[in-house]
Tab-separated table of C-alpha atoms in Angstrom:
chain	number	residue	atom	x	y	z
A	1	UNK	CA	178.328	46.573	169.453
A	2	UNK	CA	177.347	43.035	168.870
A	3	UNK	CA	173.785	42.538	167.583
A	4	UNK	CA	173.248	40.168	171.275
A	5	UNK	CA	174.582	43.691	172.666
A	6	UNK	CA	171.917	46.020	170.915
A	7	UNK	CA	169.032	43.316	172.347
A	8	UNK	CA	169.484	43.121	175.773
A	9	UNK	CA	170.262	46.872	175.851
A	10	UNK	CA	166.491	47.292	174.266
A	11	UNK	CA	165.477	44.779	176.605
A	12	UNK	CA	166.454	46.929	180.064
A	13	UNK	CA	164.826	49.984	177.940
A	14	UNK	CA	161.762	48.190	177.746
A	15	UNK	CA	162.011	46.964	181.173
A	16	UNK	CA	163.013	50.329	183.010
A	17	UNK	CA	159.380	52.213	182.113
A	18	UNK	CA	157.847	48.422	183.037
A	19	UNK	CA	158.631	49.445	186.412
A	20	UNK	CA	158.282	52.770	186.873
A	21	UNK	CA	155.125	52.352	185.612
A	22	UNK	CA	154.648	49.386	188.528
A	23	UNK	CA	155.851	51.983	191.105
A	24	UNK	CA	153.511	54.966	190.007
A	25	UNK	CA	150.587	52.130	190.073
A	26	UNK	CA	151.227	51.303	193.296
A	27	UNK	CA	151.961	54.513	194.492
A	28	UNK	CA	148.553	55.527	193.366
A	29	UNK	CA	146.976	52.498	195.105
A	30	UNK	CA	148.162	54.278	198.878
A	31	UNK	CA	144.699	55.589	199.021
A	32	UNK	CA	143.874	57.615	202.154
A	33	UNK	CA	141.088	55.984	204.685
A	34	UNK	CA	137.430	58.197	204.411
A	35	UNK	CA	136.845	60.834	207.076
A	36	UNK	CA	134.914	58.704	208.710
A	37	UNK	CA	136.601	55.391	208.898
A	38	UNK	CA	139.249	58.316	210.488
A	39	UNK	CA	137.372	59.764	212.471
A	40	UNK	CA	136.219	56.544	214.157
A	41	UNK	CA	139.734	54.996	214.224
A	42	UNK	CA	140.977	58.514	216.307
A	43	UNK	CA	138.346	58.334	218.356
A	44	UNK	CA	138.848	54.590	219.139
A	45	UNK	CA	142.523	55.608	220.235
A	46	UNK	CA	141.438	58.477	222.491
A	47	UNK	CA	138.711	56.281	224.350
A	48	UNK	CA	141.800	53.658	224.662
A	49	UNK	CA	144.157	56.254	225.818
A	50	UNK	CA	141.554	57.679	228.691
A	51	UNK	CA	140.825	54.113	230.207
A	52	UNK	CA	144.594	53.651	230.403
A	53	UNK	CA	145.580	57.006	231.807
A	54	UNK	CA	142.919	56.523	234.233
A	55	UNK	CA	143.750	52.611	235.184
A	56	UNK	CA	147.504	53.916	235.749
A	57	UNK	CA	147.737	57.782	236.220
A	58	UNK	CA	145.294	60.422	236.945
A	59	UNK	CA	141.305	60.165	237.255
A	60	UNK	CA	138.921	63.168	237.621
A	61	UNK	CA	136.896	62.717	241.431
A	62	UNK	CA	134.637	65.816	243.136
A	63	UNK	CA	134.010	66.367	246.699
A	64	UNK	CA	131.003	64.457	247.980
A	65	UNK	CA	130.237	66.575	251.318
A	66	UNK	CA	131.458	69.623	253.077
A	67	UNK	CA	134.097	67.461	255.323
A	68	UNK	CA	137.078	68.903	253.315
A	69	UNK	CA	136.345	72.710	254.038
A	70	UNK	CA	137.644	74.924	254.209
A	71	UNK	CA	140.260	74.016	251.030
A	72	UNK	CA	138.168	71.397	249.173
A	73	UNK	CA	133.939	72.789	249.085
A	74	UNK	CA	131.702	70.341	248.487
A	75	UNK	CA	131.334	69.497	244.442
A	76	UNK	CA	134.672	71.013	243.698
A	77	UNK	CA	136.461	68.759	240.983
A	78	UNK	CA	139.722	67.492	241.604
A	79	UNK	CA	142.648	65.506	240.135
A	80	UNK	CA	144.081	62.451	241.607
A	81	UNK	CA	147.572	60.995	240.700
A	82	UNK	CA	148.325	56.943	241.265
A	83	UNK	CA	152.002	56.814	240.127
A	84	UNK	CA	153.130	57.600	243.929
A	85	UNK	CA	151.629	54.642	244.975
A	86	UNK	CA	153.381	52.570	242.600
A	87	UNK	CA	155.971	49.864	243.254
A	88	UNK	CA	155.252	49.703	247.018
A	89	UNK	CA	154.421	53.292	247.404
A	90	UNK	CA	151.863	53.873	250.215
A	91	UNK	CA	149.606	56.937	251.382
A	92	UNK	CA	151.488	59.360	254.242
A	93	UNK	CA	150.732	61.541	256.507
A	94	UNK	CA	149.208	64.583	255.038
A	95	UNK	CA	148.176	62.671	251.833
A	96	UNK	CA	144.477	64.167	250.941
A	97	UNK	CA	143.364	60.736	249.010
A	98	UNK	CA	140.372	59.246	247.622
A	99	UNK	CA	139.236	55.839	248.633
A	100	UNK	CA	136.426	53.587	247.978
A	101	UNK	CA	133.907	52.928	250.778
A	102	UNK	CA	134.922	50.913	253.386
A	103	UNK	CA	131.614	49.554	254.286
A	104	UNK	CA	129.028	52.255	255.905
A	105	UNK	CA	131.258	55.170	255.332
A	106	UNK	CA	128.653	57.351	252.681
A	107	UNK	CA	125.442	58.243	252.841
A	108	UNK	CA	123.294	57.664	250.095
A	109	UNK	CA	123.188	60.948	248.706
A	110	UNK	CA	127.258	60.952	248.511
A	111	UNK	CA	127.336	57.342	246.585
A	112	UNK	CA	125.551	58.406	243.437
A	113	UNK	CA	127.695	59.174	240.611
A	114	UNK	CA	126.107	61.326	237.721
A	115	UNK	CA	122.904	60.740	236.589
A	116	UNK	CA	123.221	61.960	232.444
A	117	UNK	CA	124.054	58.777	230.221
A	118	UNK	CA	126.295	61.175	229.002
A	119	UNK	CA	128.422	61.842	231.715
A	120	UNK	CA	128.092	58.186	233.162
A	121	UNK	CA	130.180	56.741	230.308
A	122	UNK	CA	132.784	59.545	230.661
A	123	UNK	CA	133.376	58.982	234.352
A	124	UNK	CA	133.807	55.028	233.552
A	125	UNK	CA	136.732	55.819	230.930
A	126	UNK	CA	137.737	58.922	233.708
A	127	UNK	CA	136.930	61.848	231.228
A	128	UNK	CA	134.230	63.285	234.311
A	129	UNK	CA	134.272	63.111	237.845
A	130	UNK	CA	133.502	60.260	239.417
A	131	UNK	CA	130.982	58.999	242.734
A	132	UNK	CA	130.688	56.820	245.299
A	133	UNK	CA	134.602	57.668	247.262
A	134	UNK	CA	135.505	59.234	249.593
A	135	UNK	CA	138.076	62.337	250.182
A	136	UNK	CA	139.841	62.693	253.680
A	137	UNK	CA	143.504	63.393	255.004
A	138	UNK	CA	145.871	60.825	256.316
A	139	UNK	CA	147.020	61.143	259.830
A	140	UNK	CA	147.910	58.337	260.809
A	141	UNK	CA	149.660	55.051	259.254
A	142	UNK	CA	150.862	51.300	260.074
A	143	UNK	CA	151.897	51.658	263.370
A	144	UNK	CA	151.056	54.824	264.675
A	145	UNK	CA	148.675	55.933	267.460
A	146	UNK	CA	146.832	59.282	267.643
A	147	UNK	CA	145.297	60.958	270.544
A	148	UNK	CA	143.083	63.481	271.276
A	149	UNK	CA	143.634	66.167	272.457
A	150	UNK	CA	146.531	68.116	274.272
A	151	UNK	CA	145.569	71.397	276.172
A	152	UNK	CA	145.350	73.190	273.332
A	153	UNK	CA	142.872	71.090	271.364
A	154	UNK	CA	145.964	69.484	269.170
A	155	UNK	CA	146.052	65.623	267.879
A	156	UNK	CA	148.885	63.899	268.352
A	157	UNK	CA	150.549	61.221	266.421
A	158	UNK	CA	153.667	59.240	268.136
A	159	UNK	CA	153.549	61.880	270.880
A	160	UNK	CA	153.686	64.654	268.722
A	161	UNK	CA	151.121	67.509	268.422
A	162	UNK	CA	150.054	68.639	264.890
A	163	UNK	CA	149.897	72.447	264.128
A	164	UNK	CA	146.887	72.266	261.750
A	165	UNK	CA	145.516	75.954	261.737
A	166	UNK	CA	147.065	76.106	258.207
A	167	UNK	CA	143.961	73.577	256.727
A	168	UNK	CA	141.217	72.441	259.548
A	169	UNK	CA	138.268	74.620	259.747
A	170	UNK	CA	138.122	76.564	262.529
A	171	UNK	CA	134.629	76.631	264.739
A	172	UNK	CA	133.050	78.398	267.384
A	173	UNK	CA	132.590	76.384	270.570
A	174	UNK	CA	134.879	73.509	269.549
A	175	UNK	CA	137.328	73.306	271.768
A	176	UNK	CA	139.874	71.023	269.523
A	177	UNK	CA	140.752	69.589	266.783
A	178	UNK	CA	139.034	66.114	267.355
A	179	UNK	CA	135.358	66.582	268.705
A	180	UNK	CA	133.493	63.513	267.118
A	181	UNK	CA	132.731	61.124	268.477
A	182	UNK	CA	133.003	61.103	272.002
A	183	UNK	CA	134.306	65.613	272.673
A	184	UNK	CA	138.045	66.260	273.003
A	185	UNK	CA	139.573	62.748	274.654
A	186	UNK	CA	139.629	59.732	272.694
A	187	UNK	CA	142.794	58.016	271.153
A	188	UNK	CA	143.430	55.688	268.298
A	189	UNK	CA	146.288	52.733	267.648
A	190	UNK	CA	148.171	51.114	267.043
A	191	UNK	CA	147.000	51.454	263.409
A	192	UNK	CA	146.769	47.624	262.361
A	193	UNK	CA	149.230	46.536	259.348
A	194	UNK	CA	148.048	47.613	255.807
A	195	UNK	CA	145.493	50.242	257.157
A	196	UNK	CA	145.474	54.424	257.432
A	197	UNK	CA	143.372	56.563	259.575
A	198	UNK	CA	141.960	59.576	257.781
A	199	UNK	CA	139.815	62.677	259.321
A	200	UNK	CA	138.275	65.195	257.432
A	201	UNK	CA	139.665	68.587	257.810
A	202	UNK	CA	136.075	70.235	258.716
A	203	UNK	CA	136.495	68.271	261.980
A	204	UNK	CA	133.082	68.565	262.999
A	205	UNK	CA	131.032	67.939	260.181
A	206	UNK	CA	133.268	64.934	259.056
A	207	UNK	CA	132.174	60.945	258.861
A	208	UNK	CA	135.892	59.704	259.884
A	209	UNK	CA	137.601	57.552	261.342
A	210	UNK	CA	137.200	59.022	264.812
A	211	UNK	CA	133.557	59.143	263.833
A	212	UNK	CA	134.061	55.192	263.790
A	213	UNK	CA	136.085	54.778	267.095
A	214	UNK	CA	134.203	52.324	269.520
A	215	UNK	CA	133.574	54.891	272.836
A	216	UNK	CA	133.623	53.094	276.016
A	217	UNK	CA	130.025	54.182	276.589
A	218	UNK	CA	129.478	51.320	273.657
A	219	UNK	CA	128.904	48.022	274.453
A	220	UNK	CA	129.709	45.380	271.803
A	221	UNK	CA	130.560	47.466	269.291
A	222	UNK	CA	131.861	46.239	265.771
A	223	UNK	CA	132.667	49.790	264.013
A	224	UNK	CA	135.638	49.617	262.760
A	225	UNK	CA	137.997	53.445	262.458
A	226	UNK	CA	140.922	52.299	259.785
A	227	UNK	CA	140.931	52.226	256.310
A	228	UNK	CA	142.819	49.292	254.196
A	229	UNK	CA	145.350	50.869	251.844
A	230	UNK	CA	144.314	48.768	249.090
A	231	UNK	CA	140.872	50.869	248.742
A	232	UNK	CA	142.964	54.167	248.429
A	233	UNK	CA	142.405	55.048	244.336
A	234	UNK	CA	145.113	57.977	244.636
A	235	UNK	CA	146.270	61.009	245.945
A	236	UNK	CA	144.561	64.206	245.445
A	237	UNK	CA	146.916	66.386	243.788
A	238	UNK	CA	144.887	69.184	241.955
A	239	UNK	CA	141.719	70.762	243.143
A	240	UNK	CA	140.796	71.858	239.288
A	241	UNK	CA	137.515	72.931	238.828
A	242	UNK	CA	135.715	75.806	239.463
A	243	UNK	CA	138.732	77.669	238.093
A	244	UNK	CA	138.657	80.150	241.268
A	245	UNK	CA	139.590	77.688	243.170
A	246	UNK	CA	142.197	76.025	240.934
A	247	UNK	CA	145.605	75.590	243.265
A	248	UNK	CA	147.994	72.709	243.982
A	249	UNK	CA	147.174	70.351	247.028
A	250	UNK	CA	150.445	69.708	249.138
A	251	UNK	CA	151.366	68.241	251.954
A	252	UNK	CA	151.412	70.214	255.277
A	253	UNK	CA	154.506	70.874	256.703
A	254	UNK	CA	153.210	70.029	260.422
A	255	UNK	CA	153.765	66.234	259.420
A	256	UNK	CA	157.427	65.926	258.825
A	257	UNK	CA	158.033	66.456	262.542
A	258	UNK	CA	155.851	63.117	263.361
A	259	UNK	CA	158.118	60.530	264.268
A	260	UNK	CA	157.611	56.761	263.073
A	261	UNK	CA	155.952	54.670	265.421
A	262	UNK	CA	159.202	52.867	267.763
C-alpha cells in the first residue's frame, strides 16, 4: 500500500465517527413538544374535528315540546345525520328531521338554547344539544297533496291513506289523525317546489303545518303551512339520550305505499 493509499484510508476513518457523531447530534436534537404545548395542540385538533363533523355529518339536537310523543318526549337528546341529504338528496316521507324556524313556528320558551357558558360553546362546535329547531315528520313532499281525513280518521297523501297507529299518539275524543286546525276536514297541496309539509306525531298538541293551513273561516290570511327544504339541518336518526330510551329512528313502513304525485 502506497503511502497516498494509507492517507486517504485514515482520512474516511476520521471521517466515518465525524458523522456518526453528526447523526447521534441530531438525533438527540428530535426533542419531544412539553405536555402542554401537547395537550393544547390535541385539543386544537379535536375542537377542529367537532366543527367539521358537525358542518358535514352528525350534530347533537333535543326535543323542544311534547309534539313528537309518544317516541320522541320532550328534552330527549337525539342524533341527526346530513350525509343523506347530500348531492341532491332531499327529506321523504317518513323522515323525522330537524329544521330551523320558518318564521313564527316556536314559541319563545322552545328557541332558547342552553343557558351555561359551558354548554353554549359545546352546542356551537355540536359537542351538546342544540336550540332554537324544530323536530316533526315529513308527510308530504314537492308535489303531493294531503287530506284530511277518510272515515276512519286517516290522512291521505296522493289518494292514499296512511296506517299511522305504529307512531301518532293516540287520544281520547279525537276522532282522526288531523284535528288542528280546523277538526277532521281540511286538505293541503299541491306542495309548492322545494318545500315539505311536516306534522308532529302528537297530532293534537303539535304547531304544524296543518296548524298553519289558512281555514276558509279566515279572511286574508298570510300563514303559510310548507317548509323550504333548505332549512332542514338533517334527519333524525338516533334518539340517544336518556339511555332508556336509546333506539334507532326509522322510517314507517305505511309510506312506501304513497304514490308520487302524477
Amino acid at each position: 500500500m502506497t503511502s497516498e493509499d494509507r492517507d486517504q484510508s485514515t482520512a474516511v476513518a476520521h471521517d466515518e465517527p465525524e458523522r456518526a457523531g453528526s447523526r447521534s447530534s441530531r438525533t438527540r436534537k428530535k426533542k419531544h413538544l412539553p405536555l402542554w404545548q401537547e395537550t393544547i395542540l390535541l385539543l386544537g385538533i379535536a375542537l377542529l374535528l367537532a366543527v367539521v363533523i358537525k358542518a358535514l355529518f352528525v350534530q347533537a339536537f333535543y326535543i323542544p315540546s311534547e309534539s313528537m310523543e309518544p317516541g320522541l318526549v320532550q328534552n330527549d337528546r337525539i342524533l341527526v345525520q346530513k350525509v343523506s341529504y347530500w348531492f341532491g338528496g332531499h327529506p321523504e316521507r317518513g323522515d323525522v328531521v330537524v329544521f330551523k324556524d320558518p318564521g313564527g313556528w316556536l314559541n319563545a320558551g322552545s328557541d332558547v338554547g342552553p343557558a351555561n357558558p359551558v354548554a353554549q360553546v359545546m352546542a356551537k362546535i355540536g359537542l351538546y344539544p342544540q336550540g332554537g329547531h324544530l323536530v316533526k315528520r315529513v308527510i308530504g313532499v314537492e308535489g303531493d297533496v294531503i287530506v284530511c281525513c277518510d272515515k276512519r280518521g286517516r290522512i291521505s297523501v296522493n289518494g292514499t291513506p296512511l296506517n299511522e297507529n305504529v307512531y301518532v299518539k293516540d287520544e281520547p275524543g279525537v276522532a282522526c289523525r288531523g284535528p288542528m286546525p280546523g277538526g277532521c276536514d281540511w286538505k293541503a297541496g299541491p306542495v309548492p317546489e322545494g318545500n315539505i309539509f311536516v306534522m308532529g306525531d302528537n297530532r293534537n298538541h303539535s304547531a304544524d303545518s296543518s296548524y298553519h293551513l289558512c281555514t276558509e273561516q279566515e279572511t286574508n290570511c298570510s300563514k303559510n303551512p310548507y317548509v323550504p327544504v333548505d332549512l332542514v339541518v338533517g334527519k333524525v336518526f338516533v334518539l340517544l339520550w336518556p339511555a332508556d330510551h336509546f333506539r334507532w329512528v326509522m322510517r314507517p313502513d305505511t309510506f312506501a305505499d304513497v304514490q308520487d304525485a302524477s
